Tab-separated table of C-alpha atoms in Angstrom:
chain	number	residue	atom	x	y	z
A	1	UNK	CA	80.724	155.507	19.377
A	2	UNK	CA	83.650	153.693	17.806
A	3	UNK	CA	86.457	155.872	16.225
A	4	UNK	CA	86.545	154.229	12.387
A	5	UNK	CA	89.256	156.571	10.415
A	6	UNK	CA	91.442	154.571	8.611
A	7	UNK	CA	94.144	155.903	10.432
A	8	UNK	CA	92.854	154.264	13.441
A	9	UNK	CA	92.243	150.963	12.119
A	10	UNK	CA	92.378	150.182	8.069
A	11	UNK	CA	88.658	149.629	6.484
A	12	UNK	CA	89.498	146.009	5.837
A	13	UNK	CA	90.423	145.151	8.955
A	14	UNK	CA	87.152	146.322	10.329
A	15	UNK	CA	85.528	144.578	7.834
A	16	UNK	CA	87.014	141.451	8.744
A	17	UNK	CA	86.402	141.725	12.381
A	18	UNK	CA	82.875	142.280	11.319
A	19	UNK	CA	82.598	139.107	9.361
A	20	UNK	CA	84.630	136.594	11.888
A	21	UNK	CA	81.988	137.945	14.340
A	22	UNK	CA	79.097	137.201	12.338
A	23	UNK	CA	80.412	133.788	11.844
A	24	UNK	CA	77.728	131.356	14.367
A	25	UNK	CA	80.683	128.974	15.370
A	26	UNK	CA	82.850	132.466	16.126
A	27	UNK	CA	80.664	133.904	18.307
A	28	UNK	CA	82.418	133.163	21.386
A	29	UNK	CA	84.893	135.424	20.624
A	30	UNK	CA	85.436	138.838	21.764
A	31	UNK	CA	87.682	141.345	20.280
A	32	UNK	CA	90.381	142.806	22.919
A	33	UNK	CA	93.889	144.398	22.793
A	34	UNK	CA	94.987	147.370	21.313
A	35	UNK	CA	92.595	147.295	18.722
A	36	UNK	CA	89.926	146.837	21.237
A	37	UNK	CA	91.041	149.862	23.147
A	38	UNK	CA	92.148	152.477	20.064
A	39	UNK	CA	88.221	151.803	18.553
A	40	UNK	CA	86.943	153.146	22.114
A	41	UNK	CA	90.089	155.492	22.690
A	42	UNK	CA	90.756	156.678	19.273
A	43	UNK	CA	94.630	156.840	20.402
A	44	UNK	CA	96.521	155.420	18.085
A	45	UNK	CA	96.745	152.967	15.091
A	46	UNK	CA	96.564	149.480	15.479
A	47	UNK	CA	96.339	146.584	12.799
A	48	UNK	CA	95.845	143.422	14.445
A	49	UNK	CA	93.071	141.063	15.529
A	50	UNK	CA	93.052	139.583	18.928
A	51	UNK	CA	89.649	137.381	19.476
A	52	UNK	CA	89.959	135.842	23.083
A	53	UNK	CA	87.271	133.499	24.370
A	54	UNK	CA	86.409	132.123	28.132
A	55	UNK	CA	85.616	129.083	26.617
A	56	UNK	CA	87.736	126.205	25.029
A	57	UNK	CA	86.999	125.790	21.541
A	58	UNK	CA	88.413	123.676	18.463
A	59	UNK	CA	91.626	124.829	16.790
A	60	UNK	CA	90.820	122.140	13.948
A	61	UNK	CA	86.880	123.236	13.471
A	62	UNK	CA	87.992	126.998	13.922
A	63	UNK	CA	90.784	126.226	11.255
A	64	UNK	CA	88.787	124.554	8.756
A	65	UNK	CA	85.816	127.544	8.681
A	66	UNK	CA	88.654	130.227	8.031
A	67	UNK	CA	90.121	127.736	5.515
A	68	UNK	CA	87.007	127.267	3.880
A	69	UNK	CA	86.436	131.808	3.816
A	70	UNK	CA	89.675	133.333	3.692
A	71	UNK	CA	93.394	132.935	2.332
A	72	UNK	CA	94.708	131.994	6.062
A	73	UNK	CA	98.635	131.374	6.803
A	74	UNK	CA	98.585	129.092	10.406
A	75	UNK	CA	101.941	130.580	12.147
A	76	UNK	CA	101.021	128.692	15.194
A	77	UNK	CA	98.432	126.387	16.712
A	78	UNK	CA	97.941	124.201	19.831
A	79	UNK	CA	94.628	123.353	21.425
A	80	UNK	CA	92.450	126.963	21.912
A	81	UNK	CA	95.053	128.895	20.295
A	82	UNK	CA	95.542	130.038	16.894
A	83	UNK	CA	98.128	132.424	15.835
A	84	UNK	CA	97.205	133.386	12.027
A	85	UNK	CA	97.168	135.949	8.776
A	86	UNK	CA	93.729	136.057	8.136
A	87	UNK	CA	93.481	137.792	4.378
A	88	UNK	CA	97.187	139.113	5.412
A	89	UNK	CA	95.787	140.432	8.665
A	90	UNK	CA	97.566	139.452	11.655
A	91	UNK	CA	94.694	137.277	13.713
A	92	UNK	CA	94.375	135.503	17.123
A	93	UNK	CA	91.855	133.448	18.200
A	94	UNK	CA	92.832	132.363	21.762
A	95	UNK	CA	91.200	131.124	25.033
A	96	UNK	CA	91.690	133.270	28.187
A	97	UNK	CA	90.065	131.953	31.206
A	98	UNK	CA	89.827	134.819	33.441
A	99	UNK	CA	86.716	136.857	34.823
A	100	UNK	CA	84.970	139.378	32.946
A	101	UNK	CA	84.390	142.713	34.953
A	102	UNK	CA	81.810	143.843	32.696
A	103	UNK	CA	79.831	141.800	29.818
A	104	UNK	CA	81.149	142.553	26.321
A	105	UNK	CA	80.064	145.609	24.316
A	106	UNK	CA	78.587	145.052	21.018
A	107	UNK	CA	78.460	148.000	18.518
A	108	UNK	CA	78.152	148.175	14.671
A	109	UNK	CA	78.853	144.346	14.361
A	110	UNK	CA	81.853	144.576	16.883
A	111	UNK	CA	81.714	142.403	20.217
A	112	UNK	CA	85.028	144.267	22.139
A	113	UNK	CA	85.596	144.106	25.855
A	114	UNK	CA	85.660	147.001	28.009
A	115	UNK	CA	87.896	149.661	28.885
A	116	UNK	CA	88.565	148.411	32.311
A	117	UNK	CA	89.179	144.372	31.111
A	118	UNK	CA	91.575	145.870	28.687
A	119	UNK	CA	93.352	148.291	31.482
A	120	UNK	CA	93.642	144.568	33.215
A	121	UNK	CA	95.085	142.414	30.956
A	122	UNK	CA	97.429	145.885	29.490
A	123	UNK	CA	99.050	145.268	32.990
A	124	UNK	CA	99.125	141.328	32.793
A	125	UNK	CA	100.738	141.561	29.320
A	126	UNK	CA	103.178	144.075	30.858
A	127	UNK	CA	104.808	141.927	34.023
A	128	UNK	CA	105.012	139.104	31.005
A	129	UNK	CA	106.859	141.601	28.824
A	130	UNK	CA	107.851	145.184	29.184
A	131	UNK	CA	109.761	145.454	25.471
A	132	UNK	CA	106.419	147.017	24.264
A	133	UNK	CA	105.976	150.720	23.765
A	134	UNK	CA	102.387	150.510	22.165
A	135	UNK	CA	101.372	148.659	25.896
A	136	UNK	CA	102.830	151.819	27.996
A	137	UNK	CA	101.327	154.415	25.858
A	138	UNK	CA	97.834	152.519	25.907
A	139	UNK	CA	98.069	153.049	29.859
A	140	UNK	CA	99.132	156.588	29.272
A	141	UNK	CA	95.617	157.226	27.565
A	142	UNK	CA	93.857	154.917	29.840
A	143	UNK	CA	95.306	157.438	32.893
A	144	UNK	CA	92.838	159.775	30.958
A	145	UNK	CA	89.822	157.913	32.009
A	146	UNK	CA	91.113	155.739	35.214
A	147	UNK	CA	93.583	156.493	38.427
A	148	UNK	CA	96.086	154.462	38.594
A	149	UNK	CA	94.412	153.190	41.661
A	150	UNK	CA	92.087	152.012	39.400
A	151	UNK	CA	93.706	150.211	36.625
A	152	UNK	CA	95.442	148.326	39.236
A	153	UNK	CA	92.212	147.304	40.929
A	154	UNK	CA	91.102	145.914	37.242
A	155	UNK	CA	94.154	143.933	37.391
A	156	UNK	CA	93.767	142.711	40.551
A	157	UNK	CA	90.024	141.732	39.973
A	158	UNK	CA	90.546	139.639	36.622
A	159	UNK	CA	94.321	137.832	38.051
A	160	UNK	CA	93.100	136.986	41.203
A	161	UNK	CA	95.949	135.155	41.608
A	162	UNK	CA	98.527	137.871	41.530
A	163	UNK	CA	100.434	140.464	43.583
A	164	UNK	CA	99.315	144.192	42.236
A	165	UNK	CA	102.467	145.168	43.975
A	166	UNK	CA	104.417	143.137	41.078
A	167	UNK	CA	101.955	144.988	38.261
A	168	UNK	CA	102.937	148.062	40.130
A	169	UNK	CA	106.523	147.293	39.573
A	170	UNK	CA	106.502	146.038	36.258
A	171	UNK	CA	104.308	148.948	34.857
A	172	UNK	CA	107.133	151.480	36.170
A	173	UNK	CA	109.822	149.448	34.778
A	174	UNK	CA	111.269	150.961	31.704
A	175	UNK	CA	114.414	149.821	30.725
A	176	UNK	CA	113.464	147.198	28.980
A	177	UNK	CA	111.505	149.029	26.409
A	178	UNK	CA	112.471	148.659	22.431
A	179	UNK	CA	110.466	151.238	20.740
A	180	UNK	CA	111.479	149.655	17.552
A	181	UNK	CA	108.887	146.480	18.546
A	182	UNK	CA	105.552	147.315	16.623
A	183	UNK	CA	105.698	150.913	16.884
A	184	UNK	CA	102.010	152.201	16.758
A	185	UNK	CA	101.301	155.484	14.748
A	186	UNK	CA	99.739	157.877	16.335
A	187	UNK	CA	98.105	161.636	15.266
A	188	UNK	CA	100.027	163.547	17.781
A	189	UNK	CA	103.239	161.256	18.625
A	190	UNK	CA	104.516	160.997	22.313
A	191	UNK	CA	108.166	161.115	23.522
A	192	UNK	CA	108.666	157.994	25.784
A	193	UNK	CA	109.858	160.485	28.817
A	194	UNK	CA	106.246	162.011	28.253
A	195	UNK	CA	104.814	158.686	28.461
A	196	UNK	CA	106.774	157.307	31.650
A	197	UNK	CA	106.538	160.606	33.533
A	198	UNK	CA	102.583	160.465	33.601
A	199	UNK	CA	103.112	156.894	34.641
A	200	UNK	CA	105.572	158.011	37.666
A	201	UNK	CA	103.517	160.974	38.610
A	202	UNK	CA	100.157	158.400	38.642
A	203	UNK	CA	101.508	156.042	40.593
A	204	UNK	CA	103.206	159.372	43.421
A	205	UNK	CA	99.390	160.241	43.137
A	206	UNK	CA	97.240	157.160	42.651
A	207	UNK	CA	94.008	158.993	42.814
A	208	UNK	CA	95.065	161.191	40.137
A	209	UNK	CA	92.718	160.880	36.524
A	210	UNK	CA	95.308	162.555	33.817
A	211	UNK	CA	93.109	165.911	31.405
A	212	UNK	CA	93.047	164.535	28.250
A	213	UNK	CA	95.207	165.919	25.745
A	214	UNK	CA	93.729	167.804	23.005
């Protein structure tokens, strides 16, 4: 069941997501990210659209249907990426050609990715950048459903390619983080010491699945 209070995600970004979805020429496109993870989660607030797809598609087709829809402001576009407002919504339509560890989920007009891609490509996101908060506190929750034994296995099995001693690293690395970058809202706010201690104590205990917080 998909947590839906506006304070999770606005009604009209929902909407939206619903419609691009619906779209035939769209429907390669998966819904991941934050806003991916706080529909399943319910964690925190989150308020853009990130639609990733295996397979290469048209920026100039792609362009042209949201064009034709929507009031759409192109920030940035190369071949199979698109970096848009959508309706003044923040939306990414981008290909990412890595292995799916389970098949997309499809509820109430929403195809998302799962839990454990998400964990994944949390931890690829953070050796690429560690300035975000939101990223950190998305594997704090995630310890509430994974080990950190876990999460690091997701990583490993979609970036075959790369050391999961590095995401290891990077994932306890907080120096670099600027909690004035996109801070996400959240019901019951978290200090960032409470956020990097569970990550310390997960990784001393990499078996360990975190009680979730009531």
């Amino acid at each position: 069941m998909l947590h839906k209070d506006s304070f999770i995600i606005d009604p009209a970004t929902f909407s939206l997501i619903q419609e691009l979805q619906a779209i035939p020429e769209l429907k390669k496109f998966y819904l991941v990210g934050g806003t991916a993870l706080a529909l399943q989660l319910g964690h925190r607030n989150s308020i853009d659209i990130d639609l990733f797809s295996i397979k290469e598609f048209d920026d100039t087709e792609i362009m042209d249907i949201l064009n034709s829809k929507y009031s759409v402001q192109e920030i940035f576009r190369r071949s199979n990426t698109i970096i848009s407002l959508v309706n003044n919504i923040k939306t990414d339509f981008i290909r990412h050609n890595y292995p799916l560890l389970i098949q997309p989920i499809t509820e109430d007009g929403i195809t998302f990715l799962s839990k454990e891609d998400i964990a994944g490509m949390k931890f690829h996101a953070i050796i690429q950048s560690g300035k975000r908060l939101k990223d950190f506190i998305d594997i704090y929750f995630l310890l509430e459903h994974f080990s950190m034994q876990q999460l690091v296995g997701f990583f490993s099995s979609k970036y075959t390619y790369s050391n999961p001693m590095i995401a290891m690293k990077a994932v306890n690395y907080f120096d670099d983080i600027d909690e004035n970058i996109d801070p996400p809202k959240m019901l019951n706010p978290l200090s960032v010491k409470t956020i990097t201690d569970r990550i310390k104590e997960a990784t001393l205990h990499p078996e360990k699945i975190f009680n979730q917080k009531k």
